[in-house]
PDB file of C-alpha atoms in Angstrom:
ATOM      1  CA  UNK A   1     -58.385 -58.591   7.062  1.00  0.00           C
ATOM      2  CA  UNK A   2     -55.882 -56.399   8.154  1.00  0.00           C
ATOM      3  CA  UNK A   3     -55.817 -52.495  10.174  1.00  0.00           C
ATOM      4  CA  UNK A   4     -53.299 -50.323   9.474  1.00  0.00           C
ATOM      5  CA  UNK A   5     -52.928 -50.014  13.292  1.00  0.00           C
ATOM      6  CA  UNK A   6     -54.387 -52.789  14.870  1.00  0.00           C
ATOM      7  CA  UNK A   7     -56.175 -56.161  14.366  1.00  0.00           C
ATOM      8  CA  UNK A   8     -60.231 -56.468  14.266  1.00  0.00           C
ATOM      9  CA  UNK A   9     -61.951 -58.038  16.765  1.00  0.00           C
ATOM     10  CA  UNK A  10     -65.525 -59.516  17.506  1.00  0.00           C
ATOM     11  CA  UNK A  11     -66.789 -58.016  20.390  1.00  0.00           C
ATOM     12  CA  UNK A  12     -70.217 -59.442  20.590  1.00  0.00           C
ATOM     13  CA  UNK A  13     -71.537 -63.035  19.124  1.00  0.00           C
ATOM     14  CA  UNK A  14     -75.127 -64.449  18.631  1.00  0.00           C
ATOM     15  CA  UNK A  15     -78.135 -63.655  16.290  1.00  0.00           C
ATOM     16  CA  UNK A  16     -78.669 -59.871  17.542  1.00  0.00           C
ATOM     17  CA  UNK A  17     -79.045 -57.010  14.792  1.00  0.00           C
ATOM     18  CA  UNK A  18     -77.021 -54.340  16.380  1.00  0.00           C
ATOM     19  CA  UNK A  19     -77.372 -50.470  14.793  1.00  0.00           C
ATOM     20  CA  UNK A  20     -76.511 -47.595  16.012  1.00  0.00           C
ATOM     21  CA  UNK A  21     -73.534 -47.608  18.375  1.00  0.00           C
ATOM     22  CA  UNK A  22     -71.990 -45.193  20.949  1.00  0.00           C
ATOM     23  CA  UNK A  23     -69.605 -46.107  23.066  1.00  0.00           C
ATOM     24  CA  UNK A  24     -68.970 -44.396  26.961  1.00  0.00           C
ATOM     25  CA  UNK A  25     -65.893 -41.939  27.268  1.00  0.00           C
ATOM     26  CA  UNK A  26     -64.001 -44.701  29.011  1.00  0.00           C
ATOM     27  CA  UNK A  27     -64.505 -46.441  26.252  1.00  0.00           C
ATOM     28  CA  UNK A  28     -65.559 -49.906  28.324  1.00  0.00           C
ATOM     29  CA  UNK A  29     -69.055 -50.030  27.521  1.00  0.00           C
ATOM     30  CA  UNK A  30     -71.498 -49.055  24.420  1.00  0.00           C
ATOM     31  CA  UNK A  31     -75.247 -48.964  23.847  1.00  0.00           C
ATOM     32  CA  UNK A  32     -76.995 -49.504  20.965  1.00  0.00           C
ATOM     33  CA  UNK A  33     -80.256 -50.255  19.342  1.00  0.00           C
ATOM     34  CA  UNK A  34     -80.990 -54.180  18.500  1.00  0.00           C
ATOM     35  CA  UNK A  35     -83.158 -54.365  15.749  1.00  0.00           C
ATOM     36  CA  UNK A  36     -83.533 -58.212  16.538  1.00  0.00           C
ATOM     37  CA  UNK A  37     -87.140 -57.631  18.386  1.00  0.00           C
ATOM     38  CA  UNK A  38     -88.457 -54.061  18.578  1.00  0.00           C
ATOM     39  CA  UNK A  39     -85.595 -51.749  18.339  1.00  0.00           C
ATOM     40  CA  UNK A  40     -84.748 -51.706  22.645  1.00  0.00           C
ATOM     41  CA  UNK A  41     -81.571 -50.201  23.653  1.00  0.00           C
ATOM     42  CA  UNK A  42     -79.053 -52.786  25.076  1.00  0.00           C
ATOM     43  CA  UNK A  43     -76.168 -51.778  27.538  1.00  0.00           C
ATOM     44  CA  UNK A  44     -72.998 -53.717  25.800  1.00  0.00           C
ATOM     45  CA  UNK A  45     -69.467 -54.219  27.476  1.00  0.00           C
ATOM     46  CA  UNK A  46     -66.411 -54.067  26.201  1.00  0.00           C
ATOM     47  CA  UNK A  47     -63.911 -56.414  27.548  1.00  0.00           C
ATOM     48  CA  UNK A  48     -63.228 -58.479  23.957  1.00  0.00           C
ATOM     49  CA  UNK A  49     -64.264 -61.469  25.619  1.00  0.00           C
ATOM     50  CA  UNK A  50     -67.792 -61.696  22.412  1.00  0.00           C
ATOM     51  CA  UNK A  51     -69.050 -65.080  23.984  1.00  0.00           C
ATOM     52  CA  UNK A  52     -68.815 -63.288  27.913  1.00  0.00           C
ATOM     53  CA  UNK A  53     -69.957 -59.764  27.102  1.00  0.00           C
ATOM     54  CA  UNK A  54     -72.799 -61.178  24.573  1.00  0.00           C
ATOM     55  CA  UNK A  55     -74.066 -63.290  28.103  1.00  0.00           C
ATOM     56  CA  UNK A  56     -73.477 -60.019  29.518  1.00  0.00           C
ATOM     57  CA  UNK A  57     -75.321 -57.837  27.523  1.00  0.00           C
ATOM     58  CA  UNK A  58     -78.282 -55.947  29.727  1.00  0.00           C
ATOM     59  CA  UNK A  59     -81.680 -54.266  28.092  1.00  0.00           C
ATOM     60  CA  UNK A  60     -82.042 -51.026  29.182  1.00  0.00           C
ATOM     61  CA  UNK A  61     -85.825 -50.108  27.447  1.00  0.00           C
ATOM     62  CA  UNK A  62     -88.302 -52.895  26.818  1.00  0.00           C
ATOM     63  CA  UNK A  63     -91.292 -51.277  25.919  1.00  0.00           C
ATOM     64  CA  UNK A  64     -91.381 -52.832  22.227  1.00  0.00           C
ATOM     65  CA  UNK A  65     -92.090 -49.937  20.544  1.00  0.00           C
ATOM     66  CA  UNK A  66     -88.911 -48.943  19.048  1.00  0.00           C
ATOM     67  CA  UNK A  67     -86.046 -47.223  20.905  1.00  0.00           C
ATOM     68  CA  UNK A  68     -82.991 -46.111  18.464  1.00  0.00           C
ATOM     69  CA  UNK A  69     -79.956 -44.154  17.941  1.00  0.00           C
ATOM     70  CA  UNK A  70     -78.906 -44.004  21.772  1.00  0.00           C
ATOM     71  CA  UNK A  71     -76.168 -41.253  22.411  1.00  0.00           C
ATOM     72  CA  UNK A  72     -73.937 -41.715  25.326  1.00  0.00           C
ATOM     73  CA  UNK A  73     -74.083 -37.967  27.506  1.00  0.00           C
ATOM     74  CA  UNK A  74     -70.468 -36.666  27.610  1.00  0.00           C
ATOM     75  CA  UNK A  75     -70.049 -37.424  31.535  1.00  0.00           C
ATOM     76  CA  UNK A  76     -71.329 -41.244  30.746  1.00  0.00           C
ATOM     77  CA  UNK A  77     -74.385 -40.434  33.165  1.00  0.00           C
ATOM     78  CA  UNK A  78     -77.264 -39.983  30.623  1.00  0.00           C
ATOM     79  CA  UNK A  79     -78.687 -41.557  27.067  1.00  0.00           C
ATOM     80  CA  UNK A  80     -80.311 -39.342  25.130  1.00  0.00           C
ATOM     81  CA  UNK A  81     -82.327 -41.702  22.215  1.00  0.00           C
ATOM     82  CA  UNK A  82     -85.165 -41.578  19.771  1.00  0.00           C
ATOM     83  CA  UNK A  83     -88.623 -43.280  20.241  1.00  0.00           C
ATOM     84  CA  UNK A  84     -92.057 -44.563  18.999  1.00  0.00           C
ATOM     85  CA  UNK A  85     -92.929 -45.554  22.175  1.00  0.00           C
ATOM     86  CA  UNK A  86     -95.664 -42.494  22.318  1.00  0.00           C
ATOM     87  CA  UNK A  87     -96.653 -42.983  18.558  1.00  0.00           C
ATOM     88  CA  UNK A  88     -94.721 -41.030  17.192  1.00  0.00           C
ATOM     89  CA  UNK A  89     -90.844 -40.216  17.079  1.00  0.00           C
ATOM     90  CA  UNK A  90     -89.892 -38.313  19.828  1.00  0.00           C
ATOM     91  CA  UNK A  91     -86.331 -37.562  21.595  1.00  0.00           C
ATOM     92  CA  UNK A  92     -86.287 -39.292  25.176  1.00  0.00           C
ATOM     93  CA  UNK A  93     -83.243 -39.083  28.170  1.00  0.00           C
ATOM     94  CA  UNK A  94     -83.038 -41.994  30.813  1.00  0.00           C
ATOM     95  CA  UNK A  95     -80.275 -42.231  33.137  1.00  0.00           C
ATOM     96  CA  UNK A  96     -77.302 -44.639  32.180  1.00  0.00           C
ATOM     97  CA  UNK A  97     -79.003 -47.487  34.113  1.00  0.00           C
ATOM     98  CA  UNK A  98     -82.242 -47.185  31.567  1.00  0.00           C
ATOM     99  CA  UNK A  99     -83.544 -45.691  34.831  1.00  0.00           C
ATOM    100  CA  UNK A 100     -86.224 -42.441  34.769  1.00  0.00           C
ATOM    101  CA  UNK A 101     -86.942 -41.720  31.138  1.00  0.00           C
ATOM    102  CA  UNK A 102     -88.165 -39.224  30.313  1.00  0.00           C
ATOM    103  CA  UNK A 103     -89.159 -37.241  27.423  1.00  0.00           C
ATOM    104  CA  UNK A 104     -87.960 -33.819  25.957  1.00  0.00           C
ATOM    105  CA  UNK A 105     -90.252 -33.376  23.118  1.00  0.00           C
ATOM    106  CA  UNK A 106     -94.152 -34.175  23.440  1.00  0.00           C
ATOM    107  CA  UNK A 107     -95.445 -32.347  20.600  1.00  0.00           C
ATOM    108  CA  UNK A 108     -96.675 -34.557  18.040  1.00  0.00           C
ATOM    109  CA  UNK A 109     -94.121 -34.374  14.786  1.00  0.00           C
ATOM    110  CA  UNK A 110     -91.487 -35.799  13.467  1.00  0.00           C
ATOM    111  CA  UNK A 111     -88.043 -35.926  16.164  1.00  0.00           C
ATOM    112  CA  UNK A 112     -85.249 -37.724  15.707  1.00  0.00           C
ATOM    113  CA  UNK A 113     -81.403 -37.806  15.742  1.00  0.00           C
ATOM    114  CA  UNK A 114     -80.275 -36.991  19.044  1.00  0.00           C
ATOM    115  CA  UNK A 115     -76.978 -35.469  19.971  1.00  0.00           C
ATOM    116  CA  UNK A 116     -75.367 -34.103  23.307  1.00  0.00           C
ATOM    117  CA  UNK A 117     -73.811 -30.647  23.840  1.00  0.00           C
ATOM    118  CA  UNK A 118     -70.383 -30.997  25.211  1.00  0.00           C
ATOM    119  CA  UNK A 119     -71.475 -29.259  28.607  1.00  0.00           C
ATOM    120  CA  UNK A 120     -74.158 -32.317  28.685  1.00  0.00           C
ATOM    121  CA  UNK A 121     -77.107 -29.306  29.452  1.00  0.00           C
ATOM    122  CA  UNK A 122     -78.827 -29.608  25.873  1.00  0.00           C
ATOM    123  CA  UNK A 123     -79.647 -32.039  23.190  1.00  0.00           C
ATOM    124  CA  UNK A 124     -79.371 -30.959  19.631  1.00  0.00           C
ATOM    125  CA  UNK A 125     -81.848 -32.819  17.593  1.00  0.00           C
ATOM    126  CA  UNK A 126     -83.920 -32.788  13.929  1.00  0.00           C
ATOM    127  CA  UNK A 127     -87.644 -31.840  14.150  1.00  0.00           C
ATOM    128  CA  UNK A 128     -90.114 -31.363  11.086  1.00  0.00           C
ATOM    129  CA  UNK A 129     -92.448 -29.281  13.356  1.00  0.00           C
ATOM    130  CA  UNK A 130     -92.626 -26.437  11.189  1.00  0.00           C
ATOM    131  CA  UNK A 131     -93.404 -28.745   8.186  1.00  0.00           C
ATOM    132  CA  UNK A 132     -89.409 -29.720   7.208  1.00  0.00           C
ATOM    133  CA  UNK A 133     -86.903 -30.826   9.219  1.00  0.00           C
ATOM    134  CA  UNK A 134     -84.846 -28.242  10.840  1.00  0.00           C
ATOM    135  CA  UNK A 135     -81.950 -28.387  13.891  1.00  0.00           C
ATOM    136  CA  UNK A 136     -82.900 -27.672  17.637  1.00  0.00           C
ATOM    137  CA  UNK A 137     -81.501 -27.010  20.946  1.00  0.00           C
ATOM    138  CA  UNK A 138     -83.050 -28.275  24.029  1.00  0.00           C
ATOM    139  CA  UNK A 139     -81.843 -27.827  27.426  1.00  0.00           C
ATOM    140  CA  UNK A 140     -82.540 -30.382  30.300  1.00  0.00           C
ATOM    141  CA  UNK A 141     -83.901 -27.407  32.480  1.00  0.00           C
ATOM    142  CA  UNK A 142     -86.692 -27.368  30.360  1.00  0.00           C
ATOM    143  CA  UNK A 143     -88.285 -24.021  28.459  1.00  0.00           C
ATOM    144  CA  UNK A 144     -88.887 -24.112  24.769  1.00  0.00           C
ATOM    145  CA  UNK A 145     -86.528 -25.629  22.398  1.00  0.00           C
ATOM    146  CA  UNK A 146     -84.283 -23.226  20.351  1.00  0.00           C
ATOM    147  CA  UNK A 147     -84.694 -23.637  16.293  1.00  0.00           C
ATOM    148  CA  UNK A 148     -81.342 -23.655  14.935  1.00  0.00           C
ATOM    149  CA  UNK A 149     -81.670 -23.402  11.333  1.00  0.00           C
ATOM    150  CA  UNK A 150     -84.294 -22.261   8.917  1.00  0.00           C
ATOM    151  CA  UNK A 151     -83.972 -23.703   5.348  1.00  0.00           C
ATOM    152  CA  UNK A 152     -85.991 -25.238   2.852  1.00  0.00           C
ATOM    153  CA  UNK A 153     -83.696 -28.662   2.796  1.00  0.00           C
ATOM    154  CA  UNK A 154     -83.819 -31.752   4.742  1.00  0.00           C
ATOM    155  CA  UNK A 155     -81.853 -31.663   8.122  1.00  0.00           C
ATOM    156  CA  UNK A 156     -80.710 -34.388   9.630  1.00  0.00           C
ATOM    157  CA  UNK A 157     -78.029 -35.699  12.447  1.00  0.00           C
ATOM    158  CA  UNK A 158     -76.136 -32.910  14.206  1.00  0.00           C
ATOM    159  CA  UNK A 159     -72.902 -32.646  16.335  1.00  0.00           C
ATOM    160  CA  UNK A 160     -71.105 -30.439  18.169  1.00  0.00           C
ATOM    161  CA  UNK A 161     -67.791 -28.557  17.866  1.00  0.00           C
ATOM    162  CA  UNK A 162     -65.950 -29.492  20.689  1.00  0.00           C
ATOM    163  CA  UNK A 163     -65.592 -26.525  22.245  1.00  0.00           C
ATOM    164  CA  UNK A 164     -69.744 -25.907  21.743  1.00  0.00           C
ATOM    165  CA  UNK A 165     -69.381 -23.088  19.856  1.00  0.00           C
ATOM    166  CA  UNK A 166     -70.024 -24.651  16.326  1.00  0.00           C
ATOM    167  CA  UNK A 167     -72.424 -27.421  15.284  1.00  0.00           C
ATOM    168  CA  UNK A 168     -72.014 -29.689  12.211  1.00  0.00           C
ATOM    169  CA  UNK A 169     -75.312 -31.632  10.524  1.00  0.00           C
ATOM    170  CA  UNK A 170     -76.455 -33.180   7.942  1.00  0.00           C
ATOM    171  CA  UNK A 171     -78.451 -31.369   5.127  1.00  0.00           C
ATOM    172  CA  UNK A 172     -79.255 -30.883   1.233  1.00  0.00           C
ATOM    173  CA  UNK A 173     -78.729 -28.415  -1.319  1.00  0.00           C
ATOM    174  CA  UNK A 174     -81.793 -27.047  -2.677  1.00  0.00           C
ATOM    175  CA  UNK A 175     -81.600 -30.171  -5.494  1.00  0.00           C
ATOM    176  CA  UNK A 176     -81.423 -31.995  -2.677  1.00  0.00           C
ATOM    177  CA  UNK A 177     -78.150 -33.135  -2.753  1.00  0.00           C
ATOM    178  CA  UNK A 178     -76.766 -35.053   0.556  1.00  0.00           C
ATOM    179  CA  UNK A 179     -74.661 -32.499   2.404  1.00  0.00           C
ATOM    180  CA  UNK A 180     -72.702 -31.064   5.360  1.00  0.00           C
ATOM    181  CA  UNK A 181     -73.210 -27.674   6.542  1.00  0.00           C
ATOM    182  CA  UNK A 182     -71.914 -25.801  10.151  1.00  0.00           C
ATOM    183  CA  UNK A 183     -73.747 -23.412  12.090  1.00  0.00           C
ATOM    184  CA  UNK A 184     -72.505 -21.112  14.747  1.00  0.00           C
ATOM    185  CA  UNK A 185     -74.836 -22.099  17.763  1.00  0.00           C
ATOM    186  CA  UNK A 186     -75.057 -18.447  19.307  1.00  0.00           C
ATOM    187  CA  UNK A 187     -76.389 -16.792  16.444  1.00  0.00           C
ATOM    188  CA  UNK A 188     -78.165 -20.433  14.843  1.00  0.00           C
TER     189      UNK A 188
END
C-alpha cells in the first residue's frame, strides 16, 4: 500500500475490535471503544511500537455495559462518551484517567454522539427526547441542556466550527436522505 505522504503503520496488534477513535491534541495517545468484550473504553499510546503499546494499552471503564464513541476534551483533560451502563444511552464525562464519571443526561431517551465545544465548557450531542433526534448543548456547569435544532429528520453526530460559532451534523432531507447541514450555535 502506499500514502501519498507517508507510509502506514500498525499501531496496535492482537485480537481487539477497536471502533471509534480519537486521538489527544498531542497526538501521543488515543481512546477508543473495543468491541472485543462489552464495548469499554481503552486508553491507547502512540509510540508505533504495536507489540509495546498493545501490552500497554490501559481500560479506562469496565462496567460491561457498553461504553462507545469516546471524544478526547480539547485541553486532553476530559472524555466525553456514550453509555448503556444506566439502561439506556446516555452521554457520560470522566476525567482522562477514566477517573469520576459522571453523567450529563439522566433522563431516560435516546443520547448519543458526543462532541466537545472548542472552549471544552459544553458537549454537543443527539437526543430523541422530544420523540426524533435533534442537536443539544450542554454545559459542564450544569442547568438544562439547550435544543439546537428542531426538524422532522434524523440528527446525528455534531461538530464544532473552530472558532465555536458554527456547528456541523449529520442529518436527512425530509426523504430521508443522509446529509450535512450547519447551524449557527447562538441563534440554534
Amino acid at each position: 500500500l502506499r500514502l501519498e505522504h507517508g507510509e502506514l503503520r500498525t499501531l496496535t496488534s492482537g485480537v481487539s475490535d477497536y471502533r471509534g477513535l480519537s486521538v489527544d491534541g498531542s497526538g501521543t495517545v488515543a481512546v477508543t471503544a473495543n468491541y472485543r468484550e462489552n464495548s469499554n473504553i481503552d486508553l491507547v499510546a502512540l509510540t508505533g511500537d504495536p507489540a509495546a503499546d498493545t501490552r500497554a494499552v490501559r481500560t479506562l471503564t469496565e462496567d460491561n455495559e457498553g461504553d462507545y464513541r469516546p471524544m478526547w476534551s480539547p485541553d486532553g483533560s476530559r472524555i466525553a462518551f456514550t453509555s448503556t451502563r444506566t439502561g439506556y444511552r446516555s452521554i457520560w464525562v470522566m476525567n482522562a484517567d477514566g477517573s469520576d464519571p459522571r453523567e450529563l443526561t439522566p433522563q431516560k431517551a435516546d443520547h448519543g454522539w458526543p462532541g466537545w465545544s472548542p472552549d471544552g465548557r459544553s458537549v454537543v450531542y443527539a437526543s430523541n427526547r422530544t420523540g426524533n433526534h435533534e442537536i443539544y448543548l450542554q454545559s459542564l456547569d450544569g442547568g438544562p441542556p439547550r435544543r439546537l435544532t428542531d426538524t422532522r429528520v434524523f440528527n446525528g453526530q455534531a461538530s464544532f466550527t473552530p472558532d465555536g460559532r458554527g456547528l456541523f451534523f449529520e442529518s436527512a432531507d425530509p426523504a430521508g436522505n443522509p446529509i450535512l447541514k450547519r447551524a449557527d450555535v447562538a441563534s440554534g
